[in-house]
Amino acid sequence: MWDDKGEKYLDLYGGHAVISIGHSHMHYVQSLSKQLEKIAFYSNSVKNPLQEKLAEKLGQISGYPEYQLFLCNSGAEANENALKAASFVTGRKRVIAFKKAFHGRTSGAVAITDNPKIVSSFNAGHDVVFIPMNDEEAFNKIFDSSIAAVIIEGIQGVGGIQLPDDSFLQFLQRKCDENGTLLILDEIQSGYGRTGKFFAHQYAGIKPHLITMAKGMGNGFPVGGVLLHPDIKSWSGMLGTTFGGNYLASVAALSVLDVIEKENLIANALAIGTYIISEVTKLKEVIAVRGRGLMIGIDLPEALTNVRKDLLFKDHIFTGEAKPNTIRLLPSLALTKAEADIFLQAFTKNLQA
Ligand SMILES: Cc1ncc(COP(=O)(O)O)c(C=O)c1O
């Protein structure tokens, strides 16, 4: 990226994990421009063949060909619809969410987000219980036949790149299956190839009932989606939206998948991410490194709170943060080893400054 003075920046944050294939990728720009010349939008009451093409391609690349796809416009909206579907299917309303979770800012999504500061009294009316992640005992204490859904991030992003144990995800899937509860995997930040698998939960070998996605799906064009297990019988109008899956959104999402496939970006995310994690682990100033692929959190001591600012203002490298002092890396999946080395060199220098 370049600023208004022509200064060059390396973007390792992608505007909250949104830029999956790189800014202004030629194929993406051309696909969207061509579509804009044809038709940008028409109502969802008229069949849009691009949505079908997207559902088929997404199903095939993600390993969920048998799931249905509902298209919407943002992450919060995807979660809102997944919660709604779970409540329709089960006839229940109580939801289990996890401490440090972030699921969005609309009414239901913010109610299952563990941050009272952004929950208004209007949002607080939902029936939600928060428990610590990876704590089977805490889960067993409150899990019963009143629970409509359990929602968990593939990897917690805003919470500071916190990973659920594979065994915990398998436990949740088992418990939900036994109880007629729906398991929702929020892959809005951790999905779309970022972790080296299409969805982060695929490391645990589970198949949740509902999977939500957005961010990297449109590389900046607002697109969100929910994958629904084939056992979920939807009826016309159960979920709906005016803008969701419009022609431009569908083309944006399709061209992202084209590039991910053609440029082998999932394997690249895994290789470059593993390299960064192993190099950062060697640095003695670093308290902890967590993550998978190109979803990385680096905990620094309080004395080094300046590192992120120095990276930006001295070295022109964008990174993200999580409180209290975690650097969050969520770059494009096309990050090269040479670019990773630019970061590693600047980071090491700033740790010692
Ligand atoms: C895991 C997760 N879920 C949901 C959301 C909400 O997405 P949006 O901002 O597109 O509504 C976010 C956004 O940061 C997120 O990280």
CSV table of C-alpha atoms and ligand atoms in Angstrom, one decimal:
chain,number,residue,atom,x,y,z
A,1,MET,CA,0.0,0.0,0.0
A,2,TRP,CA,1.1,3.6,-0.6
A,3,ASP,CA,0.0,6.8,1.3
A,4,ASP,CA,-0.8,10.2,-0.2
A,5,LYS,CA,3.0,11.0,-0.2
A,6,GLY,CA,3.9,7.9,-2.1
A,7,GLU,CA,5.4,6.2,0.9
A,8,LYS,CA,5.2,2.4,0.7
A,9,TYR,CA,3.6,0.3,3.5
A,10,LEU,CA,3.5,-3.5,4.2
A,11,ASP,CA,0.0,-4.4,5.4
A,12,LEU,CA,0.1,-7.3,7.8
A,13,TYR,CA,-3.4,-6.6,9.2
A,14,GLY,CA,-5.6,-6.5,6.0
A,15,GLY,CA,-8.1,-4.1,7.7
A,16,HIS,CA,-9.2,-6.7,10.3
A,17,ALA,CA,-8.4,-9.9,8.3
A,18,VAL,CA,-10.5,-8.8,5.3
A,19,ILE,CA,-7.8,-8.6,2.6
A,20,SER,CA,-7.4,-12.3,1.8
A,21,ILE,CA,-5.9,-12.3,-1.7
A,22,GLY,CA,-4.2,-8.9,-1.6
A,23,HIS,CA,-5.3,-5.3,-2.3
A,24,SER,CA,-6.5,-4.6,-5.8
A,25,HIS,CA,-5.7,-8.1,-7.2
A,26,MET,CA,-6.0,-7.8,-11.0
A,27,HIS,CA,-8.4,-10.8,-11.4
A,28,TYR,CA,-10.6,-9.4,-8.6
A,29,VAL,CA,-10.7,-5.8,-10.1
A,30,GLN,CA,-11.4,-7.1,-13.6
A,31,SER,CA,-14.1,-9.5,-12.5
A,32,LEU,CA,-15.9,-6.8,-10.5
A,33,SER,CA,-15.5,-4.1,-13.2
A,34,LYS,CA,-16.9,-6.5,-15.9
A,35,GLN,CA,-19.9,-7.4,-13.7
A,36,LEU,CA,-20.6,-3.8,-13.0
A,37,GLU,CA,-21.0,-3.2,-16.7
A,38,LYS,CA,-23.5,-6.0,-17.0
A,39,ILE,CA,-25.8,-5.7,-13.9
A,40,ALA,CA,-24.9,-4.9,-10.3
A,41,PHE,CA,-28.1,-5.8,-8.5
A,42,TYR,CA,-31.5,-7.3,-8.7
A,43,SER,CA,-34.0,-8.7,-6.2
A,44,ASN,CA,-33.5,-12.1,-4.6
A,45,SER,CA,-36.9,-13.1,-5.7
A,46,VAL,CA,-35.4,-13.6,-9.2
A,47,LYS,CA,-32.9,-16.5,-9.4
A,48,ASN,CA,-29.3,-15.4,-9.6
A,49,PRO,CA,-27.1,-18.0,-11.3
A,50,LEU,CA,-23.9,-16.5,-9.8
A,51,GLN,CA,-25.2,-17.4,-6.3
A,52,GLU,CA,-25.5,-21.0,-7.4
A,53,LYS,CA,-22.0,-21.0,-8.9
A,54,LEU,CA,-20.6,-19.5,-5.7
A,55,ALA,CA,-22.4,-22.1,-3.5
A,56,GLU,CA,-21.0,-24.9,-5.6
A,57,LYS,CA,-17.5,-23.6,-5.7
A,58,LEU,CA,-17.4,-22.7,-2.0
A,59,GLY,CA,-18.8,-26.1,-1.1
A,60,GLN,CA,-16.2,-27.9,-3.2
A,61,ILE,CA,-13.2,-25.8,-2.0
A,62,SER,CA,-14.2,-25.8,1.7
A,63,GLY,CA,-15.0,-29.5,1.9
A,64,TYR,CA,-18.7,-28.8,2.5
A,65,PRO,CA,-20.4,-29.7,-0.8
A,66,GLU,CA,-23.5,-31.1,0.8
A,67,TYR,CA,-24.2,-27.9,2.9
A,68,GLN,CA,-26.7,-25.1,1.9
A,69,LEU,CA,-25.3,-21.6,1.6
A,70,PHE,CA,-27.2,-18.5,2.8
A,71,LEU,CA,-25.6,-15.2,1.6
A,72,CYS,CA,-25.7,-12.0,3.5
A,73,ASN,CA,-23.6,-8.8,3.9
A,74,SER,CA,-21.4,-9.0,7.0
A,75,GLY,CA,-20.1,-11.1,9.8
A,76,ALA,CA,-22.6,-10.0,12.4
A,77,GLU,CA,-25.5,-10.7,10.0
A,78,ALA,CA,-24.1,-14.2,9.3
A,79,ASN,CA,-24.1,-14.9,13.1
A,80,GLU,CA,-27.5,-13.4,13.6
A,81,ASN,CA,-28.9,-15.7,10.9
A,82,ALA,CA,-27.1,-18.8,12.2
A,83,LEU,CA,-28.6,-18.1,15.7
A,84,LYS,CA,-32.0,-17.6,14.2
A,85,ALA,CA,-31.8,-20.8,12.2
A,86,ALA,CA,-30.7,-22.7,15.3
A,87,SER,CA,-33.6,-21.3,17.3
A,88,PHE,CA,-36.1,-22.2,14.5
A,89,VAL,CA,-34.8,-25.7,14.2
A,90,THR,CA,-34.7,-26.5,17.9
A,91,GLY,CA,-37.6,-24.3,19.1
A,92,ARG,CA,-35.2,-23.2,21.9
A,93,LYS,CA,-33.6,-19.8,22.6
A,94,ARG,CA,-30.8,-20.2,25.1
A,95,VAL,CA,-27.2,-19.9,23.7
A,96,ILE,CA,-23.8,-20.9,25.1
A,97,ALA,CA,-20.9,-18.6,24.1
A,98,PHE,CA,-17.4,-18.3,25.5
A,99,LYS,CA,-15.4,-15.8,27.5
A,100,LYS,CA,-13.3,-13.4,25.3
A,101,ALA,CA,-15.7,-14.1,22.3
A,102,PHE,CA,-16.4,-11.5,19.7
A,103,HIS,CA,-19.2,-12.2,17.3
A,104,GLY,CA,-20.3,-8.8,16.0
A,105,ARG,CA,-22.4,-5.7,17.0
A,106,THR,CA,-26.0,-6.4,15.9
A,107,SER,CA,-28.5,-7.4,18.5
A,108,GLY,CA,-28.0,-11.1,18.9
A,109,ALA,CA,-24.3,-11.1,17.8
A,110,VAL,CA,-23.4,-8.5,20.4
A,111,ALA,CA,-25.3,-10.4,23.1
A,112,ILE,CA,-23.1,-13.4,22.5
A,113,THR,CA,-20.0,-11.1,22.5
A,114,ASP,CA,-18.1,-11.0,25.8
A,115,ASN,CA,-17.7,-7.3,26.1
A,116,PRO,CA,-20.4,-5.5,28.3
A,117,LYS,CA,-19.2,-2.1,27.1
A,118,ILE,CA,-20.7,-2.6,23.6
A,119,VAL,CA,-23.9,-4.3,24.8
A,120,SER,CA,-26.9,-1.9,25.3
A,121,SER,CA,-29.9,-2.8,27.5
A,122,PHE,CA,-31.9,-3.5,24.3
A,123,ASN,CA,-29.3,-6.1,23.3
A,124,ALA,CA,-29.0,-7.6,26.8
A,125,GLY,CA,-32.4,-9.2,26.6
A,126,HIS,CA,-31.1,-12.4,24.9
A,127,ASP,CA,-30.8,-15.6,26.9
A,128,VAL,CA,-27.0,-16.2,26.8
A,129,VAL,CA,-24.5,-17.9,29.1
A,130,PHE,CA,-20.7,-17.4,28.9
A,131,ILE,CA,-18.3,-20.0,30.1
A,132,PRO,CA,-14.5,-20.3,29.8
A,133,MET,CA,-13.2,-21.9,26.6
A,134,ASN,CA,-11.7,-25.4,26.8
A,135,ASP,CA,-13.4,-26.0,30.2
A,136,GLU,CA,-15.5,-29.2,29.8
A,137,GLU,CA,-16.5,-29.2,33.5
A,138,ALA,CA,-18.0,-25.6,33.3
A,139,PHE,CA,-19.8,-26.6,30.1
A,140,ASN,CA,-21.3,-29.8,31.6
A,141,LYS,CA,-22.6,-27.8,34.6
A,142,ILE,CA,-24.9,-25.6,32.5
A,143,PHE,CA,-25.5,-27.7,29.3
A,144,ASP,CA,-29.1,-29.0,29.2
A,145,SER,CA,-32.1,-29.5,26.9
A,146,SER,CA,-32.9,-25.8,26.9
A,147,ILE,CA,-29.8,-24.9,24.8
A,148,ALA,CA,-30.5,-24.0,21.2
A,149,ALA,CA,-26.9,-23.4,20.1
A,150,VAL,CA,-23.3,-23.3,21.2
A,151,ILE,CA,-21.3,-20.7,19.3
A,152,ILE,CA,-17.5,-20.6,19.2
A,153,GLU,CA,-14.9,-19.0,17.0
A,154,GLY,CA,-12.5,-21.3,15.0
A,155,ILE,CA,-9.8,-19.2,16.7
A,156,GLN,CA,-10.8,-16.3,18.8
A,157,GLY,CA,-9.5,-13.2,17.0
A,158,VAL,CA,-10.4,-10.0,19.0
A,159,GLY,CA,-9.9,-12.0,22.2
A,160,GLY,CA,-6.2,-12.2,21.3
A,161,ILE,CA,-5.8,-15.2,19.0
A,162,GLN,CA,-6.9,-17.8,21.5
A,163,LEU,CA,-7.2,-21.4,20.2
A,164,PRO,CA,-9.9,-23.9,21.2
A,165,ASP,CA,-8.3,-27.3,21.8
A,166,ASP,CA,-9.1,-29.8,19.1
A,167,SER,CA,-10.4,-32.1,21.8
A,168,PHE,CA,-12.7,-29.4,23.1
A,169,LEU,CA,-14.3,-28.8,19.7
A,170,GLN,CA,-14.8,-32.6,19.4
A,171,PHE,CA,-16.4,-32.6,22.8
A,172,LEU,CA,-18.7,-29.7,21.8
A,173,GLN,CA,-19.8,-31.5,18.7
A,174,ARG,CA,-20.5,-34.8,20.6
A,175,LYS,CA,-22.5,-33.0,23.3
A,176,CYS,CA,-24.5,-31.0,20.8
A,177,ASP,CA,-25.3,-34.1,18.7
A,178,GLU,CA,-26.5,-35.9,21.8
A,179,ASN,CA,-28.7,-33.1,22.9
A,180,GLY,CA,-30.3,-31.8,19.6
A,181,THR,CA,-28.3,-28.5,20.1
A,182,LEU,CA,-26.8,-26.9,17.0
A,183,LEU,CA,-23.1,-26.2,17.0
A,184,ILE,CA,-22.2,-22.9,15.3
A,185,LEU,CA,-18.6,-22.3,14.2
A,186,ASP,CA,-17.8,-18.6,13.7
A,187,GLU,CA,-15.1,-18.7,11.0
A,188,ILE,CA,-15.5,-15.0,10.2
A,189,GLN,CA,-11.9,-14.1,11.1
A,190,SER,CA,-10.3,-17.6,11.1
A,191,GLY,CA,-11.9,-18.9,7.9
A,192,TYR,CA,-11.3,-18.6,4.2
A,193,GLY,CA,-7.9,-20.4,4.2
A,194,ARG,CA,-6.2,-18.1,6.8
A,195,THR,CA,-5.1,-20.9,9.1
A,196,GLY,CA,-3.8,-23.3,6.5
A,197,LYS,CA,-7.2,-25.2,6.2
A,198,PHE,CA,-10.3,-23.6,4.7
A,199,PHE,CA,-11.8,-23.4,8.1
A,200,ALA,CA,-9.8,-23.5,11.4
A,201,HIS,CA,-12.2,-26.1,12.9
A,202,GLN,CA,-11.2,-28.6,10.3
A,203,TYR,CA,-8.0,-29.2,12.3
A,204,ALA,CA,-10.3,-30.9,14.8
A,205,GLY,CA,-12.0,-33.0,12.1
A,206,ILE,CA,-15.5,-31.9,13.2
A,207,LYS,CA,-18.5,-31.0,11.0
A,208,PRO,CA,-20.5,-28.3,12.8
A,209,HIS,CA,-24.2,-27.7,12.0
A,210,LEU,CA,-23.7,-24.1,11.0
A,211,ILE,CA,-20.6,-22.2,9.8
A,212,THR,CA,-20.5,-18.5,9.5
A,213,MET,CA,-18.1,-16.5,7.3
A,214,ALA,CA,-17.4,-13.0,6.0
A,215,LYS,CA,-14.2,-10.8,6.1
A,216,GLY,CA,-11.8,-12.6,3.6
A,217,MET,CA,-14.8,-13.9,1.6
A,218,GLY,CA,-15.1,-10.7,-0.4
A,219,ASN,CA,-11.5,-9.2,0.0
A,220,GLY,CA,-13.1,-5.9,0.9
A,221,PHE,CA,-16.5,-6.2,-0.8
A,222,PRO,CA,-19.1,-6.7,1.9
A,223,VAL,CA,-20.1,-10.4,1.7
A,224,GLY,CA,-21.1,-12.8,4.4
A,225,GLY,CA,-22.4,-16.3,4.4
A,226,VAL,CA,-23.8,-19.2,6.5
A,227,LEU,CA,-23.2,-22.8,5.6
A,228,LEU,CA,-26.1,-25.0,6.9
A,229,HIS,CA,-26.0,-28.7,7.5
A,230,PRO,CA,-28.1,-30.7,5.1
A,231,ASP,CA,-30.3,-31.9,8.0
A,232,ILE,CA,-31.5,-28.3,8.5
A,233,LYS,CA,-34.7,-28.1,6.6
A,234,SER,CA,-35.2,-24.5,5.6
A,235,TRP,CA,-38.4,-23.1,4.1
A,236,SER,CA,-38.8,-20.2,1.8
A,237,GLY,CA,-38.4,-17.0,3.7
A,238,MET,CA,-36.9,-18.6,6.9
A,239,LEU,CA,-33.9,-16.4,6.3
A,240,GLY,CA,-33.8,-13.5,3.9
A,241,THR,CA,-32.1,-10.3,2.8
A,242,THR,CA,-32.4,-7.7,0.1
A,243,PHE,CA,-28.7,-7.2,-0.7
A,244,GLY,CA,-27.2,-10.6,0.3
A,245,GLY,CA,-25.6,-12.5,-2.6
A,246,ASN,CA,-26.2,-9.7,-5.2
A,247,TYR,CA,-24.3,-9.9,-8.5
A,248,LEU,CA,-21.3,-7.9,-7.4
A,249,ALA,CA,-21.0,-9.6,-4.1
A,250,SER,CA,-21.2,-13.0,-5.8
A,251,VAL,CA,-18.6,-12.1,-8.3
A,252,ALA,CA,-16.3,-10.7,-5.6
A,253,ALA,CA,-16.6,-14.0,-3.6
A,254,LEU,CA,-16.1,-16.1,-6.7
A,255,SER,CA,-13.0,-14.2,-7.8
A,256,VAL,CA,-11.5,-14.6,-4.3
A,257,LEU,CA,-12.0,-18.3,-4.5
A,258,ASP,CA,-10.5,-18.4,-8.1
A,259,VAL,CA,-7.4,-16.7,-6.8
A,260,ILE,CA,-7.1,-18.8,-3.6
A,261,GLU,CA,-7.3,-21.9,-5.8
A,262,LYS,CA,-5.1,-20.8,-8.6
A,263,GLU,CA,-2.3,-19.3,-6.5
A,264,ASN,CA,-2.4,-22.1,-3.9
A,265,LEU,CA,-2.9,-19.5,-1.1
A,266,ILE,CA,-4.1,-21.9,1.6
A,267,ALA,CA,-0.8,-23.8,1.4
A,268,ASN,CA,1.1,-20.5,1.3
A,269,ALA,CA,-0.7,-19.2,4.4
A,270,LEU,CA,0.3,-22.4,6.2
A,271,ALA,CA,4.0,-22.3,5.1
A,272,ILE,CA,4.6,-18.6,5.7
A,273,GLY,CA,2.6,-18.5,8.9
A,274,THR,CA,4.5,-21.5,10.3
A,275,TYR,CA,7.8,-19.8,9.4
A,276,ILE,CA,6.8,-16.6,11.1
A,277,ILE,CA,5.6,-18.4,14.2
A,278,SER,CA,8.8,-20.4,14.5
A,279,GLU,CA,11.1,-17.4,14.0
A,280,VAL,CA,9.1,-15.2,16.5
A,281,THR,CA,9.2,-18.1,19.1
A,282,LYS,CA,13.0,-17.8,19.1
A,283,LEU,CA,12.9,-14.2,20.4
A,284,LYS,CA,13.5,-14.0,24.1
A,285,GLU,CA,11.6,-10.7,24.6
A,286,VAL,CA,8.4,-12.4,23.4
A,287,ILE,CA,6.2,-13.8,26.2
A,288,ALA,CA,4.1,-16.1,23.9
A,289,VAL,CA,3.1,-16.7,20.3
A,290,ARG,CA,-0.2,-18.3,19.3
A,291,GLY,CA,-1.9,-19.1,16.0
A,292,ARG,CA,-2.1,-21.2,13.0
A,293,GLY,CA,-1.1,-20.2,9.4
A,294,LEU,CA,-1.5,-16.4,9.0
A,295,MET,CA,-3.6,-15.8,12.1
A,296,ILE,CA,-0.9,-15.0,14.7
A,297,GLY,CA,-0.9,-13.4,18.1
A,298,ILE,CA,2.4,-12.2,19.8
A,299,ASP,CA,2.2,-11.3,23.5
A,300,LEU,CA,4.8,-8.7,24.5
A,301,PRO,CA,5.7,-7.4,28.0
A,302,GLU,CA,4.2,-4.0,29.1
A,303,ALA,CA,7.6,-2.4,28.7
A,304,LEU,CA,7.4,-3.0,24.9
A,305,THR,CA,4.0,-1.3,24.2
A,306,ASN,CA,5.8,0.9,21.7
A,307,VAL,CA,6.7,-1.9,19.3
A,308,ARG,CA,3.5,-1.7,17.3
A,309,LYS,CA,3.7,2.1,16.8
A,310,ASP,CA,7.4,1.8,15.9
A,311,LEU,CA,6.6,-0.9,13.3
A,312,LEU,CA,4.0,1.5,11.7
A,313,PHE,CA,5.8,4.9,11.9
A,314,LYS,CA,9.4,3.8,11.5
A,315,ASP,CA,9.2,0.7,9.4
A,316,HIS,CA,5.8,1.3,7.6
A,317,ILE,CA,4.4,-2.0,8.7
A,318,PHE,CA,0.7,-2.3,9.6
A,319,THR,CA,-0.2,-4.8,12.4
A,320,GLY,CA,-3.2,-5.2,14.6
A,321,GLU,CA,-3.6,-5.5,18.4
A,322,ALA,CA,-5.5,-7.2,21.1
A,323,LYS,CA,-5.6,-6.0,24.7
A,324,PRO,CA,-3.6,-5.8,26.8
A,325,ASN,CA,-0.4,-6.1,24.7
A,326,THR,CA,-0.8,-8.6,21.9
A,327,ILE,CA,0.3,-7.9,18.3
A,328,ARG,CA,-2.1,-9.5,15.8
A,329,LEU,CA,-1.0,-10.5,12.4
A,330,LEU,CA,-3.7,-11.1,9.8
A,331,PRO,CA,-2.1,-10.4,6.5
A,332,SER,CA,-3.2,-11.4,3.0
A,333,LEU,CA,-2.8,-15.1,2.4
A,334,ALA,CA,-0.4,-14.2,-0.5
A,335,LEU,CA,2.3,-12.9,1.9
A,336,THR,CA,5.7,-13.9,0.6
A,337,LYS,CA,8.7,-15.2,2.5
A,338,ALA,CA,10.6,-12.0,1.5
A,339,GLU,CA,7.8,-9.9,3.1
A,340,ALA,CA,7.7,-12.1,6.2
A,341,ASP,CA,11.5,-11.4,6.5
A,342,ILE,CA,11.0,-7.7,6.3
A,343,PHE,CA,8.6,-7.9,9.2
A,344,LEU,CA,10.9,-10.3,11.2
A,345,GLN,CA,13.9,-8.0,10.8
A,346,ALA,CA,12.0,-4.8,11.8
A,347,PHE,CA,10.2,-6.6,14.7
A,348,THR,CA,13.5,-7.9,16.1
A,349,LYS,CA,15.1,-4.5,15.8
A,350,ASN,CA,12.2,-2.8,17.6
A,351,LEU,CA,12.2,-5.3,20.4
A,352,GLN,CA,15.7,-4.2,21.2
A,353,ALA,CA,15.2,-0.5,20.7
B,1,LIG,C1,-15.0,-13.7,14.8
B,1,LIG,C2,-15.8,-12.6,14.4
B,1,LIG,N1,-17.1,-12.7,14.3
B,1,LIG,C3,-17.9,-11.7,13.8
B,1,LIG,C4,-17.4,-10.5,13.5
B,1,LIG,C5,-18.3,-9.4,13.0
B,1,LIG,O1,-18.1,-9.2,11.7
B,1,LIG,P1,-18.7,-7.8,11.0
B,1,LIG,O2,-17.8,-6.7,11.5
B,1,LIG,O3,-18.5,-8.1,9.5
B,1,LIG,O4,-20.1,-7.7,11.3
B,1,LIG,C6,-16.0,-10.3,13.6
B,1,LIG,C7,-15.4,-9.0,13.3
B,1,LIG,O5,-14.4,-8.6,13.7
B,1,LIG,C8,-15.2,-11.4,14.1
B,1,LIG,O6,-13.9,-11.2,14.2
